[in-house]
């Protein structure tokens, strides 16, 4: 692989193409999520990666323009919406500590009286969705709107088949929502919250869209695409902090060790990572590791930061 320090040959575009070739032997080591039946239909060998920089560079490789299921990556945009709406109010319902447990863990929530550890585990995300339902009946639409204005893009939509498939099988999330209701963490009916959350998770965008939409997190909250302030700079810092400490579930520590950037994953196989002051990078590869993060996507990000020198650490 080319080295950024080795001279004029280096370009982000070459680097992404090299990474795409380099990760190929790792295909087959992970498993596509199938607990949401409709997600199991995806081609496991898909691979797309895109980078956008504050200098105005934008490059992509592979299936970088193909929409895929954002799933838990939407929790990032949900958190931005909640913080933008009510400032610190959301922290009265949800904590900001790493969980060290699976994203859909139930027992800890019950033991901790319905207080979710952070907004990125499912319990916390359901509480954030409930909070946003107080603002709009169409939470997925609200989120798609944020992605579009942040990234200066027009596409993206809810995959209704994926939404229905998850709504029909979301027994664990319904159990979590009922525990949240018992403890007064959510206002709306548990099933309504889960249905809204499943629609939000079924949003589809490409990695190019995603990298563009995450760029404000690297740019003190400003979108160079729409020329709008998406969030105050202090909020961008806080969201990055929560991603750094909670974004990759019980692999957050090893991900920080390997990649060293705030990031958020989803069981659709996407990961978006932010390098404050430099840019944003997104990757999609549907096969997951045992925690539910993209296996090849993590390797690709590791190669990217090693070669591009992007790290907050
Ligand atoms: O709630 C779920 O199980 C899915 N809609 C999202 C989970 C997810 O993406 C976890 N991320 N790696």
PDB file of N, CA, C and O in Angstrom, residues 97-145:
ATOM      1  N   UNK A  97     -22.440   7.102  29.204  1.00  0.00           N
ATOM      2  CA  UNK A  97     -21.349   6.202  29.580  1.00  0.00           C
ATOM      3  C   UNK A  97     -21.352   4.979  28.656  1.00  0.00           C
ATOM      4  O   UNK A  97     -22.410   4.512  28.247  1.00  0.00           O
ATOM      5  N   UNK A  98     -20.161   4.436  28.362  1.00  0.00           N
ATOM      6  CA  UNK A  98     -20.101   3.208  27.572  1.00  0.00           C
ATOM      7  C   UNK A  98     -20.870   2.088  28.267  1.00  0.00           C
ATOM      8  O   UNK A  98     -20.961   2.074  29.506  1.00  0.00           O
ATOM      9  N   UNK A  99     -21.426   1.186  27.486  1.00  0.00           N
ATOM     10  CA  UNK A  99     -22.228   0.125  28.110  1.00  0.00           C
ATOM     11  C   UNK A  99     -21.417  -1.145  28.341  1.00  0.00           C
ATOM     12  O   UNK A  99     -21.669  -1.880  29.284  1.00  0.00           O
ATOM     13  N   UNK A 100     -20.477  -1.429  27.457  1.00  0.00           N
ATOM     14  CA  UNK A 100     -19.729  -2.676  27.572  1.00  0.00           C
ATOM     15  C   UNK A 100     -20.578  -3.912  27.326  1.00  0.00           C
ATOM     16  O   UNK A 100     -20.157  -5.029  27.588  1.00  0.00           O
ATOM     17  N   UNK A 101     -21.790  -3.698  26.823  1.00  0.00           N
ATOM     18  CA  UNK A 101     -22.687  -4.837  26.572  1.00  0.00           C
ATOM     19  C   UNK A 101     -23.286  -4.720  25.177  1.00  0.00           C
ATOM     20  O   UNK A 101     -23.163  -3.685  24.523  1.00  0.00           O
ATOM     21  N   UNK A 102     -23.966  -5.787  24.775  1.00  0.00           N
ATOM     22  CA  UNK A 102     -24.576  -5.818  23.441  1.00  0.00           C
ATOM     23  C   UNK A 102     -25.549  -4.655  23.269  1.00  0.00           C
ATOM     24  O   UNK A 102     -26.156  -4.188  24.239  1.00  0.00           O
ATOM     25  N   UNK A 103     -25.722  -4.226  22.016  1.00  0.00           N
ATOM     26  CA  UNK A 103     -26.559  -3.050  21.744  1.00  0.00           C
ATOM     27  C   UNK A 103     -28.005  -3.249  22.149  1.00  0.00           C
ATOM     28  O   UNK A 103     -28.714  -2.295  22.411  1.00  0.00           O
ATOM     29  N   UNK A 104     -28.443  -4.530  22.218  1.00  0.00           N
ATOM     30  CA  UNK A 104     -29.852  -4.771  22.573  1.00  0.00           C
ATOM     31  C   UNK A 104     -29.990  -5.448  23.938  1.00  0.00           C
ATOM     32  O   UNK A 104     -30.944  -6.163  24.198  1.00  0.00           O
ATOM     33  N   UNK A 105     -29.028  -5.191  24.809  1.00  0.00           N
ATOM     34  CA  UNK A 105     -29.031  -5.808  26.140  1.00  0.00           C
ATOM     35  C   UNK A 105     -30.237  -5.328  26.956  1.00  0.00           C
ATOM     36  O   UNK A 105     -30.574  -4.157  26.957  1.00  0.00           O
ATOM     37  N   UNK A 106     -30.851  -6.261  27.671  1.00  0.00           N
ATOM     38  CA  UNK A 106     -32.066  -5.920  28.411  1.00  0.00           C
ATOM     39  C   UNK A 106     -31.831  -5.891  29.925  1.00  0.00           C
ATOM     40  O   UNK A 106     -32.343  -5.017  30.624  1.00  0.00           O
ATOM     41  N   UNK A 107     -31.033  -6.842  30.431  1.00  0.00           N
ATOM     42  CA  UNK A 107     -30.933  -7.023  31.881  1.00  0.00           C
ATOM     43  C   UNK A 107     -30.372  -5.787  32.578  1.00  0.00           C
ATOM     44  O   UNK A 107     -30.875  -5.380  33.637  1.00  0.00           O
ATOM     45  N   UNK A 108     -29.364  -5.148  31.971  1.00  0.00           N
ATOM     46  CA  UNK A 108     -28.763  -3.963  32.604  1.00  0.00           C
ATOM     47  C   UNK A 108     -29.793  -2.841  32.725  1.00  0.00           C
ATOM     48  O   UNK A 108     -29.866  -2.142  33.728  1.00  0.00           O
ATOM     49  N   UNK A 109     -30.613  -2.711  31.674  1.00  0.00           N
ATOM     50  CA  UNK A 109     -31.633  -1.659  31.682  1.00  0.00           C
ATOM     51  C   UNK A 109     -32.598  -1.856  32.843  1.00  0.00           C
ATOM     52  O   UNK A 109     -32.966  -0.902  33.533  1.00  0.00           O
ATOM     53  N   UNK A 110     -32.962  -3.103  33.071  1.00  0.00           N
ATOM     54  CA  UNK A 110     -33.885  -3.386  34.156  1.00  0.00           C
ATOM     55  C   UNK A 110     -33.199  -3.137  35.508  1.00  0.00           C
ATOM     56  O   UNK A 110     -33.762  -2.489  36.395  1.00  0.00           O
ATOM     57  N   UNK A 111     -31.961  -3.598  35.613  1.00  0.00           N
ATOM     58  CA  UNK A 111     -31.218  -3.424  36.875  1.00  0.00           C
ATOM     59  C   UNK A 111     -30.999  -1.936  37.174  1.00  0.00           C
ATOM     60  O   UNK A 111     -30.938  -1.540  38.340  1.00  0.00           O
ATOM     61  N   UNK A 112     -30.892  -1.136  36.120  1.00  0.00           N
ATOM     62  CA  UNK A 112     -30.612   0.302  36.320  1.00  0.00           C
ATOM     63  C   UNK A 112     -31.884   1.147  36.196  1.00  0.00           C
ATOM     64  O   UNK A 112     -31.842   2.309  35.783  1.00  0.00           O
ATOM     65  N   UNK A 113     -33.004   0.561  36.545  1.00  0.00           N
ATOM     66  CA  UNK A 113     -34.304   1.250  36.629  1.00  0.00           C
ATOM     67  C   UNK A 113     -34.669   2.022  35.357  1.00  0.00           C
ATOM     68  O   UNK A 113     -35.120   3.173  35.394  1.00  0.00           O
ATOM     69  N   UNK A 114     -34.434   1.369  34.205  1.00  0.00           N
ATOM     70  CA  UNK A 114     -34.907   1.955  32.948  1.00  0.00           C
ATOM     71  C   UNK A 114     -34.137   3.183  32.506  1.00  0.00           C
ATOM     72  O   UNK A 114     -34.647   3.967  31.698  1.00  0.00           O
ATOM     73  N   UNK A 115     -32.901   3.340  33.007  1.00  0.00           N
ATOM     74  CA  UNK A 115     -32.069   4.485  32.595  1.00  0.00           C
ATOM     75  C   UNK A 115     -31.008   3.982  31.616  1.00  0.00           C
ATOM     76  O   UNK A 115     -30.026   3.359  32.035  1.00  0.00           O
ATOM     77  N   UNK A 116     -31.181   4.215  30.309  1.00  0.00           N
ATOM     78  CA  UNK A 116     -30.227   3.688  29.327  1.00  0.00           C
ATOM     79  C   UNK A 116     -28.828   4.266  29.538  1.00  0.00           C
ATOM     80  O   UNK A 116     -28.686   5.449  29.868  1.00  0.00           O
ATOM     81  N   UNK A 117     -27.825   3.435  29.326  1.00  0.00           N
ATOM     82  CA  UNK A 117     -26.441   3.879  29.519  1.00  0.00           C
ATOM     83  C   UNK A 117     -26.040   5.020  28.571  1.00  0.00           C
ATOM     84  O   UNK A 117     -25.304   5.927  28.946  1.00  0.00           O
ATOM     85  N   UNK A 118     -26.491   4.935  27.319  1.00  0.00           N
ATOM     86  CA  UNK A 118     -26.090   5.968  26.347  1.00  0.00           C
ATOM     87  C   UNK A 118     -27.080   5.968  25.178  1.00  0.00           C
ATOM     88  O   UNK A 118     -27.898   5.055  25.048  1.00  0.00           O
ATOM     89  N   UNK A 119     -27.022   6.986  24.320  1.00  0.00           N
ATOM     90  CA  UNK A 119     -28.026   7.096  23.239  1.00  0.00           C
ATOM     91  C   UNK A 119     -27.792   6.147  22.078  1.00  0.00           C
ATOM     92  O   UNK A 119     -28.593   6.117  21.149  1.00  0.00           O
ATOM     93  N   UNK A 120     -26.709   5.361  22.105  1.00  0.00           N
ATOM     94  CA  UNK A 120     -26.400   4.486  20.971  1.00  0.00           C
ATOM     95  C   UNK A 120     -26.778   3.028  21.208  1.00  0.00           C
ATOM     96  O   UNK A 120     -26.908   2.261  20.252  1.00  0.00           O
ATOM     97  N   UNK A 121     -26.922   2.598  22.473  1.00  0.00           N
ATOM     98  CA  UNK A 121     -27.532   1.279  22.681  1.00  0.00           C
ATOM     99  C   UNK A 121     -29.020   1.419  22.358  1.00  0.00           C
ATOM    100  O   UNK A 121     -29.572   2.524  22.385  1.00  0.00           O
ATOM    101  N   UNK A 122     -29.667   0.300  22.042  1.00  0.00           N
ATOM    102  CA  UNK A 122     -31.058   0.389  21.591  1.00  0.00           C
ATOM    103  C   UNK A 122     -31.965   1.075  22.611  1.00  0.00           C
ATOM    104  O   UNK A 122     -32.851   1.848  22.250  1.00  0.00           O
ATOM    105  N   UNK A 123     -31.746   0.786  23.902  1.00  0.00           N
ATOM    106  CA  UNK A 123     -32.601   1.407  24.926  1.00  0.00           C
ATOM    107  C   UNK A 123     -32.501   2.928  24.853  1.00  0.00           C
ATOM    108  O   UNK A 123     -33.523   3.638  24.884  1.00  0.00           O
ATOM    109  N   UNK A 124     -31.289   3.436  24.730  1.00  0.00           N
ATOM    110  CA  UNK A 124     -31.093   4.879  24.649  1.00  0.00           C
ATOM    111  C   UNK A 124     -31.661   5.448  23.362  1.00  0.00           C
ATOM    112  O   UNK A 124     -32.284   6.518  23.356  1.00  0.00           O
ATOM    113  N   UNK A 125     -31.478   4.722  22.276  1.00  0.00           N
ATOM    114  CA  UNK A 125     -31.977   5.191  20.982  1.00  0.00           C
ATOM    115  C   UNK A 125     -33.508   5.236  20.981  1.00  0.00           C
ATOM    116  O   UNK A 125     -34.110   6.154  20.416  1.00  0.00           O
ATOM    117  N   UNK A 126     -34.136   4.255  21.634  1.00  0.00           N
ATOM    118  CA  UNK A 126     -35.600   4.275  21.717  1.00  0.00           C
ATOM    119  C   UNK A 126     -36.066   5.493  22.519  1.00  0.00           C
ATOM    120  O   UNK A 126     -37.062   6.136  22.173  1.00  0.00           O
ATOM    121  N   UNK A 127     -35.320   5.823  23.565  1.00  0.00           N
ATOM    122  CA  UNK A 127     -35.680   7.007  24.363  1.00  0.00           C
ATOM    123  C   UNK A 127     -35.505   8.292  23.538  1.00  0.00           C
ATOM    124  O   UNK A 127     -36.311   9.222  23.649  1.00  0.00           O
ATOM    125  N   UNK A 128     -34.477   8.340  22.702  1.00  0.00           N
ATOM    126  CA  UNK A 128     -34.271   9.521  21.855  1.00  0.00           C
ATOM    127  C   UNK A 128     -35.390   9.615  20.805  1.00  0.00           C
ATOM    128  O   UNK A 128     -35.938  10.693  20.554  1.00  0.00           O
ATOM    129  N   UNK A 129     -35.740   8.461  20.217  1.00  0.00           N
ATOM    130  CA  UNK A 129     -36.834   8.467  19.225  1.00  0.00           C
ATOM    131  C   UNK A 129     -38.129   8.955  19.876  1.00  0.00           C
ATOM    132  O   UNK A 129     -38.859   9.777  19.301  1.00  0.00           O
ATOM    133  N   UNK A 130     -38.402   8.469  21.080  1.00  0.00           N
ATOM    134  CA  UNK A 130     -39.598   8.908  21.811  1.00  0.00           C
ATOM    135  C   UNK A 130     -39.575  10.429  22.006  1.00  0.00           C
ATOM    136  O   UNK A 130     -40.586  11.118  21.800  1.00  0.00           O
ATOM    137  N   UNK A 131     -38.406  10.945  22.358  1.00  0.00           N
ATOM    138  CA  UNK A 131     -38.239  12.391  22.564  1.00  0.00           C
ATOM    139  C   UNK A 131     -38.534  13.147  21.263  1.00  0.00           C
ATOM    140  O   UNK A 131     -39.237  14.158  21.262  1.00  0.00           O
ATOM    141  N   UNK A 132     -38.029  12.616  20.135  1.00  0.00           N
ATOM    142  CA  UNK A 132     -38.242  13.277  18.845  1.00  0.00           C
ATOM    143  C   UNK A 132     -39.681  13.156  18.376  1.00  0.00           C
ATOM    144  O   UNK A 132     -40.172  14.005  17.623  1.00  0.00           O
ATOM    145  N   UNK A 133     -40.384  12.112  18.832  1.00  0.00           N
ATOM    146  CA  UNK A 133     -41.806  11.964  18.470  1.00  0.00           C
ATOM    147  C   UNK A 133     -42.622  13.125  19.038  1.00  0.00           C
ATOM    148  O   UNK A 133     -43.714  13.416  18.551  1.00  0.00           O
ATOM    149  N   UNK A 134     -42.104  13.746  20.072  1.00  0.00           N
ATOM    150  CA  UNK A 134     -42.770  14.928  20.611  1.00  0.00           C
ATOM    151  C   UNK A 134     -42.657  16.121  19.673  1.00  0.00           C
ATOM    152  O   UNK A 134     -43.355  17.130  19.829  1.00  0.00           O
ATOM    153  N   UNK A 135     -41.770  16.005  18.681  1.00  0.00           N
ATOM    154  CA  UNK A 135     -41.550  17.112  17.750  1.00  0.00           C
ATOM    155  C   UNK A 135     -42.189  16.846  16.390  1.00  0.00           C
ATOM    156  O   UNK A 135     -42.622  17.773  15.706  1.00  0.00           O
ATOM    157  N   UNK A 136     -42.212  15.566  15.980  1.00  0.00           N
ATOM    158  CA  UNK A 136     -42.748  15.243  14.655  1.00  0.00           C
ATOM    159  C   UNK A 136     -43.340  13.843  14.666  1.00  0.00           C
ATOM    160  O   UNK A 136     -42.807  12.937  15.318  1.00  0.00           O
ATOM    161  N   UNK A 137     -44.418  13.662  13.901  1.00  0.00           N
ATOM    162  CA  UNK A 137     -45.012  12.329  13.777  1.00  0.00           C
ATOM    163  C   UNK A 137     -44.173  11.472  12.831  1.00  0.00           C
ATOM    164  O   UNK A 137     -44.343  10.261  12.771  1.00  0.00           O
ATOM    165  N   UNK A 138     -43.267  12.101  12.098  1.00  0.00           N
ATOM    166  CA  UNK A 138     -42.454  11.378  11.113  1.00  0.00           C
ATOM    167  C   UNK A 138     -40.974  11.529  11.478  1.00  0.00           C
ATOM    168  O   UNK A 138     -40.250  12.338  10.899  1.00  0.00           O
ATOM    169  N   UNK A 139     -40.545  10.731  12.466  1.00  0.00           N
ATOM    170  CA  UNK A 139     -39.166  10.841  12.959  1.00  0.00           C
ATOM    171  C   UNK A 139     -38.163  10.459  11.858  1.00  0.00           C
ATOM    172  O   UNK A 139     -37.122  11.094  11.695  1.00  0.00           O
ATOM    173  N   UNK A 140     -38.497   9.418  11.082  1.00  0.00           N
ATOM    174  CA  UNK A 140     -37.585   9.014   9.989  1.00  0.00           C
ATOM    175  C   UNK A 140     -37.437  10.162   8.987  1.00  0.00           C
ATOM    176  O   UNK A 140     -36.333  10.420   8.486  1.00  0.00           O
ATOM    177  N   UNK A 141     -38.542  10.852   8.727  1.00  0.00           N
ATOM    178  CA  UNK A 141     -38.497  11.986   7.795  1.00  0.00           C
ATOM    179  C   UNK A 141     -37.640  13.121   8.340  1.00  0.00           C
ATOM    180  O   UNK A 141     -36.876  13.766   7.606  1.00  0.00           O
ATOM    181  N   UNK A 142     -37.760  13.336   9.631  1.00  0.00           N
ATOM    182  CA  UNK A 142     -36.952  14.373  10.304  1.00  0.00           C
ATOM    183  C   UNK A 142     -35.455  14.062  10.122  1.00  0.00           C
ATOM    184  O   UNK A 142     -34.640  14.925   9.806  1.00  0.00           O
ATOM    185  N   UNK A 143     -35.142  12.779  10.323  1.00  0.00           N
ATOM    186  CA  UNK A 143     -33.746  12.329  10.241  1.00  0.00           C
ATOM    187  C   UNK A 143     -33.229  12.413   8.819  1.00  0.00           C
ATOM    188  O   UNK A 143     -32.108  12.877   8.583  1.00  0.00           O
ATOM    189  N   UNK A 144     -34.051  11.968   7.867  1.00  0.00           N
ATOM    190  CA  UNK A 144     -33.637  12.047   6.456  1.00  0.00           C
ATOM    191  C   UNK A 144     -33.391  13.507   6.088  1.00  0.00           C
ATOM    192  O   UNK A 144     -32.438  13.831   5.369  1.00  0.00           O
ATOM    193  N   UNK A 145     -34.224  14.398   6.616  1.00  0.00           N
ATOM    194  CA  UNK A 145     -34.050  15.826   6.344  1.00  0.00           C
ATOM    195  C   UNK A 145     -32.717  16.337   6.858  1.00  0.00           C
ATOM    196  O   UNK A 145     -32.020  17.101   6.178  1.00  0.00           O
TER     197      UNK A 145
END
